[in-house]
Short mmCIF file of C-alpha atoms in Angstrom, two decimals:
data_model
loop_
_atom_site.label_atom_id
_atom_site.label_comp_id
_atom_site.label_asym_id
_atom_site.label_seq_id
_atom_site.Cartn_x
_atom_site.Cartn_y
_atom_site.Cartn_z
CA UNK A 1 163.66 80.51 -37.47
CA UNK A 2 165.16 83.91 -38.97
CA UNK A 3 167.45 85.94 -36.22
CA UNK A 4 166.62 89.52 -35.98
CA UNK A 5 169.93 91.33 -34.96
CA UNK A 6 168.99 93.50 -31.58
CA UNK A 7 169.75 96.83 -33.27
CA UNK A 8 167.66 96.12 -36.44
CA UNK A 9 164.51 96.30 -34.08
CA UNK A 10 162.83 99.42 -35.54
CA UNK A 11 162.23 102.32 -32.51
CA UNK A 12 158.79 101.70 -30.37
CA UNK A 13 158.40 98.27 -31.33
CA UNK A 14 158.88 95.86 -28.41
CA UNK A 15 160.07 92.99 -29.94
CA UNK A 16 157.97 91.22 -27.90
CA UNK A 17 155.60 89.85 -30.85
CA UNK A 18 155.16 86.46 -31.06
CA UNK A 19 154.92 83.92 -34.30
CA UNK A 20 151.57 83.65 -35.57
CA UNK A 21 149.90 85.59 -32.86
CA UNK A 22 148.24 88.79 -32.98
CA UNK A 23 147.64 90.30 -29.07
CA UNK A 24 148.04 94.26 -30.71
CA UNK A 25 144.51 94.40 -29.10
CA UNK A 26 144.74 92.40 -25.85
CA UNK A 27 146.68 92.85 -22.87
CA UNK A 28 148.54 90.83 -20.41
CA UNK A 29 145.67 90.09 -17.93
CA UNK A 30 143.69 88.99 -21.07
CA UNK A 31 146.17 86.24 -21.52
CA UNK A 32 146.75 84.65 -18.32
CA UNK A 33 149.45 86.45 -17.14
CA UNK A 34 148.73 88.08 -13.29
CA UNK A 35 150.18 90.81 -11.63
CA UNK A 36 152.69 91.04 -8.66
CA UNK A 37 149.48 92.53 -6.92
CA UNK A 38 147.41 89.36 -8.02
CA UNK A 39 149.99 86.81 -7.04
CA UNK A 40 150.89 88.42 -3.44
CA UNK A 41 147.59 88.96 -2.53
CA UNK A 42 146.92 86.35 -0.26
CA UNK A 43 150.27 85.80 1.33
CA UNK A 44 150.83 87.54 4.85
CA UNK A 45 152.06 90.94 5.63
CA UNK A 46 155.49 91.77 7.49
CA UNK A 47 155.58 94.38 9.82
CA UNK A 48 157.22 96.44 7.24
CA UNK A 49 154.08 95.59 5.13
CA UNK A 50 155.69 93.54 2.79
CA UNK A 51 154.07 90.11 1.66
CA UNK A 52 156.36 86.91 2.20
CA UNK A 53 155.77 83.60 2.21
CA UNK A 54 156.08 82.18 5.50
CA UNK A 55 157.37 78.43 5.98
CA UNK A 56 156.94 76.11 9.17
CA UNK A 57 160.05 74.66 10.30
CA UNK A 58 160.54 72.25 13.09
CA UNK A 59 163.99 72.28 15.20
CA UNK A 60 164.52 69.37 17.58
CA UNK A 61 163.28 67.28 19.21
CA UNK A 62 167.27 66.71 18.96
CA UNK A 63 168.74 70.04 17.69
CA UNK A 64 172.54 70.60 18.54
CA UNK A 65 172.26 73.56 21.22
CA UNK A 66 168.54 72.93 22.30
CA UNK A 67 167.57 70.75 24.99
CA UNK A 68 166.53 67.66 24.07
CA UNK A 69 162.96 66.50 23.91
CA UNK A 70 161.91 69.71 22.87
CA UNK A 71 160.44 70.54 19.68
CA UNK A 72 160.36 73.68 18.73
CA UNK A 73 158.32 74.92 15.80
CA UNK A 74 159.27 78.37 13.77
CA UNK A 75 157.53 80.08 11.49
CA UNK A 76 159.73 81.89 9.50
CA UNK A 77 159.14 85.20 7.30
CA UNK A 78 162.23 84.91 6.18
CA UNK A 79 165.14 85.24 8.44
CA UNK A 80 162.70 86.72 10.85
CA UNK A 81 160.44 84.06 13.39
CA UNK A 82 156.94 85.24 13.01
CA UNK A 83 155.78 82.34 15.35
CA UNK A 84 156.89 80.24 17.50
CA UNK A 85 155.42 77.23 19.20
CA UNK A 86 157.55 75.01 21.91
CA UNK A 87 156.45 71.38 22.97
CA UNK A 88 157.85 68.92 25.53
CA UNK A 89 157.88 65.43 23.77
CA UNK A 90 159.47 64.02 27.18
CA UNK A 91 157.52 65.92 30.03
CA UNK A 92 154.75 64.62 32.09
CA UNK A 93 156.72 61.58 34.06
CA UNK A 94 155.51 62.97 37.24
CA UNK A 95 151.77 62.67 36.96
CA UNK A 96 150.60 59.72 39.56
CA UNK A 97 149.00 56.27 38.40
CA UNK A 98 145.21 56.24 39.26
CA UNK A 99 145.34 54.34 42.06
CA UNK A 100 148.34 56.04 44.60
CA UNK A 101 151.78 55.23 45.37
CA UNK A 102 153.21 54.00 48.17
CA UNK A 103 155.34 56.72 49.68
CA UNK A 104 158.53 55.21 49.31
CA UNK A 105 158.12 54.87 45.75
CA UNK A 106 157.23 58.36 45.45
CA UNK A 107 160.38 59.46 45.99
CA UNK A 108 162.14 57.13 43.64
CA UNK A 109 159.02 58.18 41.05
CA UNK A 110 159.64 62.08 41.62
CA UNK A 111 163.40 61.32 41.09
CA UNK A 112 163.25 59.61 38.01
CA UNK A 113 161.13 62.63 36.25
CA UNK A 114 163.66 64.49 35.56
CA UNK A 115 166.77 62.60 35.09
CA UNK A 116 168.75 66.31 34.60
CA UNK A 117 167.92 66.95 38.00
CA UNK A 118 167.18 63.95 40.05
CA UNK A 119 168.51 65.41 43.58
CA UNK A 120 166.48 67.91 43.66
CA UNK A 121 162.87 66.35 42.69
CA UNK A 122 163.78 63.38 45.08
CA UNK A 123 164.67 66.49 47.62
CA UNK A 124 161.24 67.93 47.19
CA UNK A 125 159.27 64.16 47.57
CA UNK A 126 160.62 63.94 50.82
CA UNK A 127 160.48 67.55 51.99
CA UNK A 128 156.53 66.95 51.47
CA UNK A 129 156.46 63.79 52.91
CA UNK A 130 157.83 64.89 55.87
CA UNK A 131 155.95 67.74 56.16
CA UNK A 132 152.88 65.54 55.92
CA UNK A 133 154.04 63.43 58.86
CA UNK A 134 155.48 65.86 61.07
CA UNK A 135 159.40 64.76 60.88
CA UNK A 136 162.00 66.77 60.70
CA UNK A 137 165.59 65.66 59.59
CA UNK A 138 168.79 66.32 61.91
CA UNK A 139 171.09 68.83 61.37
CA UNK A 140 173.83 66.48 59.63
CA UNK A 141 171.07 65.23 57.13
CA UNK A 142 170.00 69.08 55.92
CA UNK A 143 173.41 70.23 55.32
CA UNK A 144 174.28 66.94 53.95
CA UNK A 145 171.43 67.57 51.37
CA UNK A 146 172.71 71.28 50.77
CA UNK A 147 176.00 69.53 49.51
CA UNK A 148 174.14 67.34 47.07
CA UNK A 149 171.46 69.94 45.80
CA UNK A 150 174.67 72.16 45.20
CA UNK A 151 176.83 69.33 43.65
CA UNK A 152 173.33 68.98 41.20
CA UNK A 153 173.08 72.66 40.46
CA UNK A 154 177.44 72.98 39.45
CA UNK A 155 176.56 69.85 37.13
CA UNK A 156 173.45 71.37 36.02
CA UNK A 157 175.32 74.85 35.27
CA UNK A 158 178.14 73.00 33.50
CA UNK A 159 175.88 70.83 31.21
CA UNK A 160 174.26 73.92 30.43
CA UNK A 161 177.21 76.10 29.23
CA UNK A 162 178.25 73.15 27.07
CA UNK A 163 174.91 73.63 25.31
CA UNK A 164 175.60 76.95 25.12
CA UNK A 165 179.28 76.22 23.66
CA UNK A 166 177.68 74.24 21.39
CA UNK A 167 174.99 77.07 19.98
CA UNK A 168 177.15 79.70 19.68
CA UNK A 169 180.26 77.81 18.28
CA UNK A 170 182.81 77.81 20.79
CA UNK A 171 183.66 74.79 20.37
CA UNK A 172 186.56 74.73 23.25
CA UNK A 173 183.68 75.71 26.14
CA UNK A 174 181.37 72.98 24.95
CA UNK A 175 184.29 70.60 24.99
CA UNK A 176 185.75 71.72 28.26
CA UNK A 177 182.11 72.23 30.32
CA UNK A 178 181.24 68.80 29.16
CA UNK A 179 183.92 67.21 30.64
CA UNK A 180 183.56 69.51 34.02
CA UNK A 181 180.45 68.19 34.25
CA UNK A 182 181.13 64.52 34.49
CA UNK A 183 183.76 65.14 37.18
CA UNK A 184 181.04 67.12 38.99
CA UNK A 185 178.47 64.05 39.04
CA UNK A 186 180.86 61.27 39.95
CA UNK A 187 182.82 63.41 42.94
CA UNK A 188 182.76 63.17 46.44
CA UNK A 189 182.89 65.54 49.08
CA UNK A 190 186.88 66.13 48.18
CA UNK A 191 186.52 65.65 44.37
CA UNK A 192 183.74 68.40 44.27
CA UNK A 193 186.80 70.60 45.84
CA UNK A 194 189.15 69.85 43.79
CA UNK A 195 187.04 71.31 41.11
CA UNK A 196 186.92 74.73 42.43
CA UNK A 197 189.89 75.97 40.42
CA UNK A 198 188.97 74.82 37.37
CA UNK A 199 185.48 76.16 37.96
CA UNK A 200 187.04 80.15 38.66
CA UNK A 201 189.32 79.62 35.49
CA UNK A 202 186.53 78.58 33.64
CA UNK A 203 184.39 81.46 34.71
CA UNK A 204 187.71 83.86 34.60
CA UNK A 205 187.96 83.02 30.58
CA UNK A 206 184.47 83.51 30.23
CA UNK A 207 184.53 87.17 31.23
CA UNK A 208 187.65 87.05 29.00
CA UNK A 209 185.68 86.57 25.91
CA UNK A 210 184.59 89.23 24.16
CA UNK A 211 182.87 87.89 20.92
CA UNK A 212 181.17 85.42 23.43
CA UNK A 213 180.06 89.12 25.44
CA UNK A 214 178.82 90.41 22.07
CA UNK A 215 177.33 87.55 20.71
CA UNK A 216 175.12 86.80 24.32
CA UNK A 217 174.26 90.93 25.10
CA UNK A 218 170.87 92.47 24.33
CA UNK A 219 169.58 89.04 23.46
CA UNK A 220 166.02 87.60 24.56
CA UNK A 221 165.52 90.25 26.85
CA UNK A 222 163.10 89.02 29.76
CA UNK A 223 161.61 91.64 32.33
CA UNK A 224 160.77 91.07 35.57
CA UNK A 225 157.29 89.82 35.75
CA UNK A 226 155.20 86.97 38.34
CA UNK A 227 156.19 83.64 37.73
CA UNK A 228 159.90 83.92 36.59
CA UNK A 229 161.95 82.03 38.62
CA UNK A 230 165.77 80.91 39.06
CA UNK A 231 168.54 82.56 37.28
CA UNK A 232 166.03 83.87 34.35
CA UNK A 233 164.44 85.53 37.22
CA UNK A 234 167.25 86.66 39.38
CA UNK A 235 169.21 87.91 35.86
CA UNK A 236 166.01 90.50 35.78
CA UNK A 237 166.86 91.49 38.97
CA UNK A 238 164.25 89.62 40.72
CA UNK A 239 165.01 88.05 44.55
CA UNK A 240 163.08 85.13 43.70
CA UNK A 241 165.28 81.92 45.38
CA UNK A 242 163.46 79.25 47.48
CA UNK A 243 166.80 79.21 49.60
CA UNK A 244 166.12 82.33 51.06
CA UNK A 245 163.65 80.75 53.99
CA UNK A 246 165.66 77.87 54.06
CA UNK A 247 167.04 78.11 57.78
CA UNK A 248 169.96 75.42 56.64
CA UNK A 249 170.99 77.67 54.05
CA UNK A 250 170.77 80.70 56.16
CA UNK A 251 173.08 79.41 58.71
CA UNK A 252 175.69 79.04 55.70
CA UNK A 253 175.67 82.62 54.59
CA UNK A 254 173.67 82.52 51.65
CA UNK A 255 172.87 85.36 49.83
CA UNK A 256 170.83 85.71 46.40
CA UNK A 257 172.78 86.65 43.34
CA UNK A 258 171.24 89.17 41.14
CA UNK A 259 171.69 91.37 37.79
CA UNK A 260 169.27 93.75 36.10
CA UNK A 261 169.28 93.53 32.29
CA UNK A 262 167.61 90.58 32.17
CA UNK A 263 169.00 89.24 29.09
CA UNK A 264 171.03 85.77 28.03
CA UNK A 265 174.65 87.39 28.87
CA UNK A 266 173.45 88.23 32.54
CA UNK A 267 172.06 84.87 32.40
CA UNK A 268 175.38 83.61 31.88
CA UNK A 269 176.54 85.61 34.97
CA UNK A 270 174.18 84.69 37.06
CA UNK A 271 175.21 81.08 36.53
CA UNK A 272 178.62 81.56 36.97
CA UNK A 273 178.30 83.52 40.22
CA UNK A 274 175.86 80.65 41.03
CA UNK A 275 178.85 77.87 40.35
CA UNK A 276 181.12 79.80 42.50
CA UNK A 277 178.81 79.94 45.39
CA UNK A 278 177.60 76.68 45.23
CA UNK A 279 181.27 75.72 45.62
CA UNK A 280 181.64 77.85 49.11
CA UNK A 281 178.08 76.43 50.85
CA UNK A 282 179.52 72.92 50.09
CA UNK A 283 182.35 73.95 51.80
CA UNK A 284 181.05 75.17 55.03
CA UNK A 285 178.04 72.42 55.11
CA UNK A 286 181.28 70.04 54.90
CA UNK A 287 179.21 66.47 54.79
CA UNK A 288 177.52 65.11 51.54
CA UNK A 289 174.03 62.99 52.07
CA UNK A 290 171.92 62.00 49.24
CA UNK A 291 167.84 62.41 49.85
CA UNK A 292 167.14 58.98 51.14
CA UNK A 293 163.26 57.59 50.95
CA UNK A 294 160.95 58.70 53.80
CA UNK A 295 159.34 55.84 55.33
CA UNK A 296 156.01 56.83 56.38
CA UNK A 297 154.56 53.99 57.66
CA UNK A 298 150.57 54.20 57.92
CA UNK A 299 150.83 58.40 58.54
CA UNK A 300 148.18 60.21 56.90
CA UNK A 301 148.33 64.01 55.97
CA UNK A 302 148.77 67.00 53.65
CA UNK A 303 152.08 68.50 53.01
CA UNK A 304 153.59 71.12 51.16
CA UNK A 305 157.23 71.48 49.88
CA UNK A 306 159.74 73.74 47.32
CA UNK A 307 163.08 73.59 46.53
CA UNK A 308 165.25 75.58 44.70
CA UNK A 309 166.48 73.20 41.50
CA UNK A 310 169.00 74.68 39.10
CA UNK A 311 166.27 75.86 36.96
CA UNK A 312 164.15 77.77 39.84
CA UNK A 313 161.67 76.95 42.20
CA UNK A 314 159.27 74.14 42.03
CA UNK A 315 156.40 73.25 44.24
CA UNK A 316 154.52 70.34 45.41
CA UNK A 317 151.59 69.79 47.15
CA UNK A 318 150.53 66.11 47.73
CA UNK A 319 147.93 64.14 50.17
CA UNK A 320 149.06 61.22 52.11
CA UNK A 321 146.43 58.89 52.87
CA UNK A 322 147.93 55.50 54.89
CA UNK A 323 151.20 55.63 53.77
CA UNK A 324 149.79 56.31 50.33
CA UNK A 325 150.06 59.27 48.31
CA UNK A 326 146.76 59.62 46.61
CA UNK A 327 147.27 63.07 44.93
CA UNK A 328 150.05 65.30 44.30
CA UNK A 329 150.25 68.27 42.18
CA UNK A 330 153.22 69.65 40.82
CA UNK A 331 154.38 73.01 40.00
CA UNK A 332 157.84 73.91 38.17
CA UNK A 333 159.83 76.46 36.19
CA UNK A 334 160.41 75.13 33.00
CA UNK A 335 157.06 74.79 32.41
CA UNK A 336 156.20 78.92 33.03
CA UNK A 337 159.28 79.59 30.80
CA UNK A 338 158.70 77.85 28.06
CA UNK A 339 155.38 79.35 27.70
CA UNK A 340 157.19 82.79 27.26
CA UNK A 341 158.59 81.56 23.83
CA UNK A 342 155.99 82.77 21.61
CA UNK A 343 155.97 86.13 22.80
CA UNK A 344 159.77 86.22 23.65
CA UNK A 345 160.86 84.74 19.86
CA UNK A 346 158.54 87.45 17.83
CA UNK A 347 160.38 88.74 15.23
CA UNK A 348 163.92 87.86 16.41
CA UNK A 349 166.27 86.97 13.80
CA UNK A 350 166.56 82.83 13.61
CA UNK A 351 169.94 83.28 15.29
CA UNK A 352 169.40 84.98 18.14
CA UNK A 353 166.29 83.24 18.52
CA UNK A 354 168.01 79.93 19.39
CA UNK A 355 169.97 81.41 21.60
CA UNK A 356 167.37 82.74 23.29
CA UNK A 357 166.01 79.54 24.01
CA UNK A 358 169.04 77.84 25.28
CA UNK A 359 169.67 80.44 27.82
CA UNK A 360 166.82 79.67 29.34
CA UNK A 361 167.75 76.46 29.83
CA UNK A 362 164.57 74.98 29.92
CA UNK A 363 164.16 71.06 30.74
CA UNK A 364 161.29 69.31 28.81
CA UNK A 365 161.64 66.39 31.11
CA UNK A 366 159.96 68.64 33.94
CA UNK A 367 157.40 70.50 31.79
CA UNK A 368 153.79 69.51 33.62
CA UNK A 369 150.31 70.27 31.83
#
């Protein structure tokens, strides 16, 4: 094959020609080439206009930094989600067998669907079931049951910053959180105290932080709307807290914490405000009672019950029949929030997208159809 030297190619000619082919009189379309406008034709548009091609990728169901049991599926146009579809592989445990359940075993069953949060779901079992029969508990049982929501919801908060730790990289809060809350779920009355401290140092460094500040502020934005509940809710500036009718919690001085921008660093606030508080009501209810079963004997009835659970409010409604309950229907918040994902991820760079969706801090385990 003979080497023509670049500079030898004589002015106008390409040098483009090919061995024993003659295409002086054909162009490129003639053969088989296509143009940028052929090949990008049928790929979707940007919303700068721009055709990319989009790819489908799944993160969990066990992603570091997103709950587990959730699967989470991106479409990606680029850097860039252009969809977004979230699915609880876990949810669902609280759906009744066909024929009833004997009351007692309610509560255990409404305990054991969530095992993030089993206080509080056994809480709400028997908050219906009593209001079904009539019966109300003592004084020394509610405030009892005020120390071990609020022992739940410091655990809760805790487990829930380590995820966060762990999304964002700092390693030293996911380390630290993580090992606040196993003290919180194994202490007594006294131990829970002895954590206060190290819960208003922990909250003290957060503020502290200021790549943590920048990293968390402006992102996932969530407005005030019906059906937000909990800290997403109250970090819109919302007053939405079951508590607030709650005549136990009343007589402790509780009051709802709020903020206004609505986005995952006042999220973060709200939780740590939340800690703190949680820490003072334990201290004036002074007495720590789990939720015991309610033993309705052959009571029939309807009865309605919420309870504020680290994540918001949730709801039940169930029929007693005999000692039986026959139906119960279920209402909670992780399952309104995560259906704010698609519309909530839209266009958000992969990043922040993620961290959207941990500071939610949705629970698949309690996601209902």
């Amino acid at each position: 094959m003979a080497l023509v030297p670049r500079e030898s190619v004589p002015a106008g000619d390409s040098g483009h020609d090919h061995v024993g082919m003659d295409h002086a009189d054909r162009d490129h379309s003639e053969m088989g080439f296509m143009s940028m406008v052929e090949v990008t034709k049928d790929l979707p548009r940007s919303p700068d206009g721009l055709p990319m091609d989009w790819i489908e990728v799944p993160f969990g169901p066990l992603f570091p930094g997103l709950p587990g049991g959730l699967l989470l599926t991106l479409t990606l146009d680029g850097d860039a989600v252009a969809k977004a579809h979230a699915q609880s592989l876990v949810g669902g445990a609280g759906s009744l067998p066909a024929t009833g359940m004997e009351a007692t075993r309610f509560v255990d069953h409404l305990g054991a669907m969530d095992p993030l949060t089993p206080v509080a779901y056994r809480l709400l079992a028997c908050r219906a079931l009593e209001a079904a029969t009539g019966r109300t508990p003592d004084q020394e049982i509610l405030r009892g049951r005020v120390v071990a929501l609020e022992r739940e919801r410091i655990a809760s908060h805790l487990g829930w910053l380590a995820q966060l730790g762990r999304q964002t990289g700092f390693a030293w809060l996911e380390r630290h959180a993580a090992r606040m809350q196993l003290e919180c779920l194994r202490a007594d009355l006294p131990g829970i105290m002895r954590l206060r401290p190290a819960v208003h140092a922990l909250a003290g460094r957060l503020a502290r932080t200021p790549l943590l500040r920048s990293r968390l502020s402006g992102i996932g934005p969530v407005a005030s709307a019906p059906g937000l509940r909990g800290p997403v809710a109250r970090a819109a500036g919302m007053w939405s807290d079951a508590r607030t009718t709650d005549e136990t919690y009343n007589a402790l001085s509780f009051r709802v914490m709020r903020r206004k921008g609505g986005d995952a660093l006042d999220r973060l606030r709200i939780r740590l405000e939340e800690m703190r508080q949680s820490l003072a009501l334990i201290q004036s209810a002074g007495v720590l009672k789990e939720p015991a079963s309610v033993d309705s004997g052959a009571a029939s009835g309807e009865g309605q019950a919420t309870v504020e659970t680290p994540r918001g409010e949730a709801r039940l409604n169930l029929i007693l029949d005999s000692g039986r309950v026959i139906q119960a229907r279920l209402d909670t918040p992780s399952t309104f929030h995560m259906s704010l994902l698609p519309d909530l991820l839209a266009q958000q760079e992969l990043g922040d997208a993620l961290t959207t969706v941990c500071s939610l801090d949705l629970s698949p385990w309690e996601v209902v159809a």
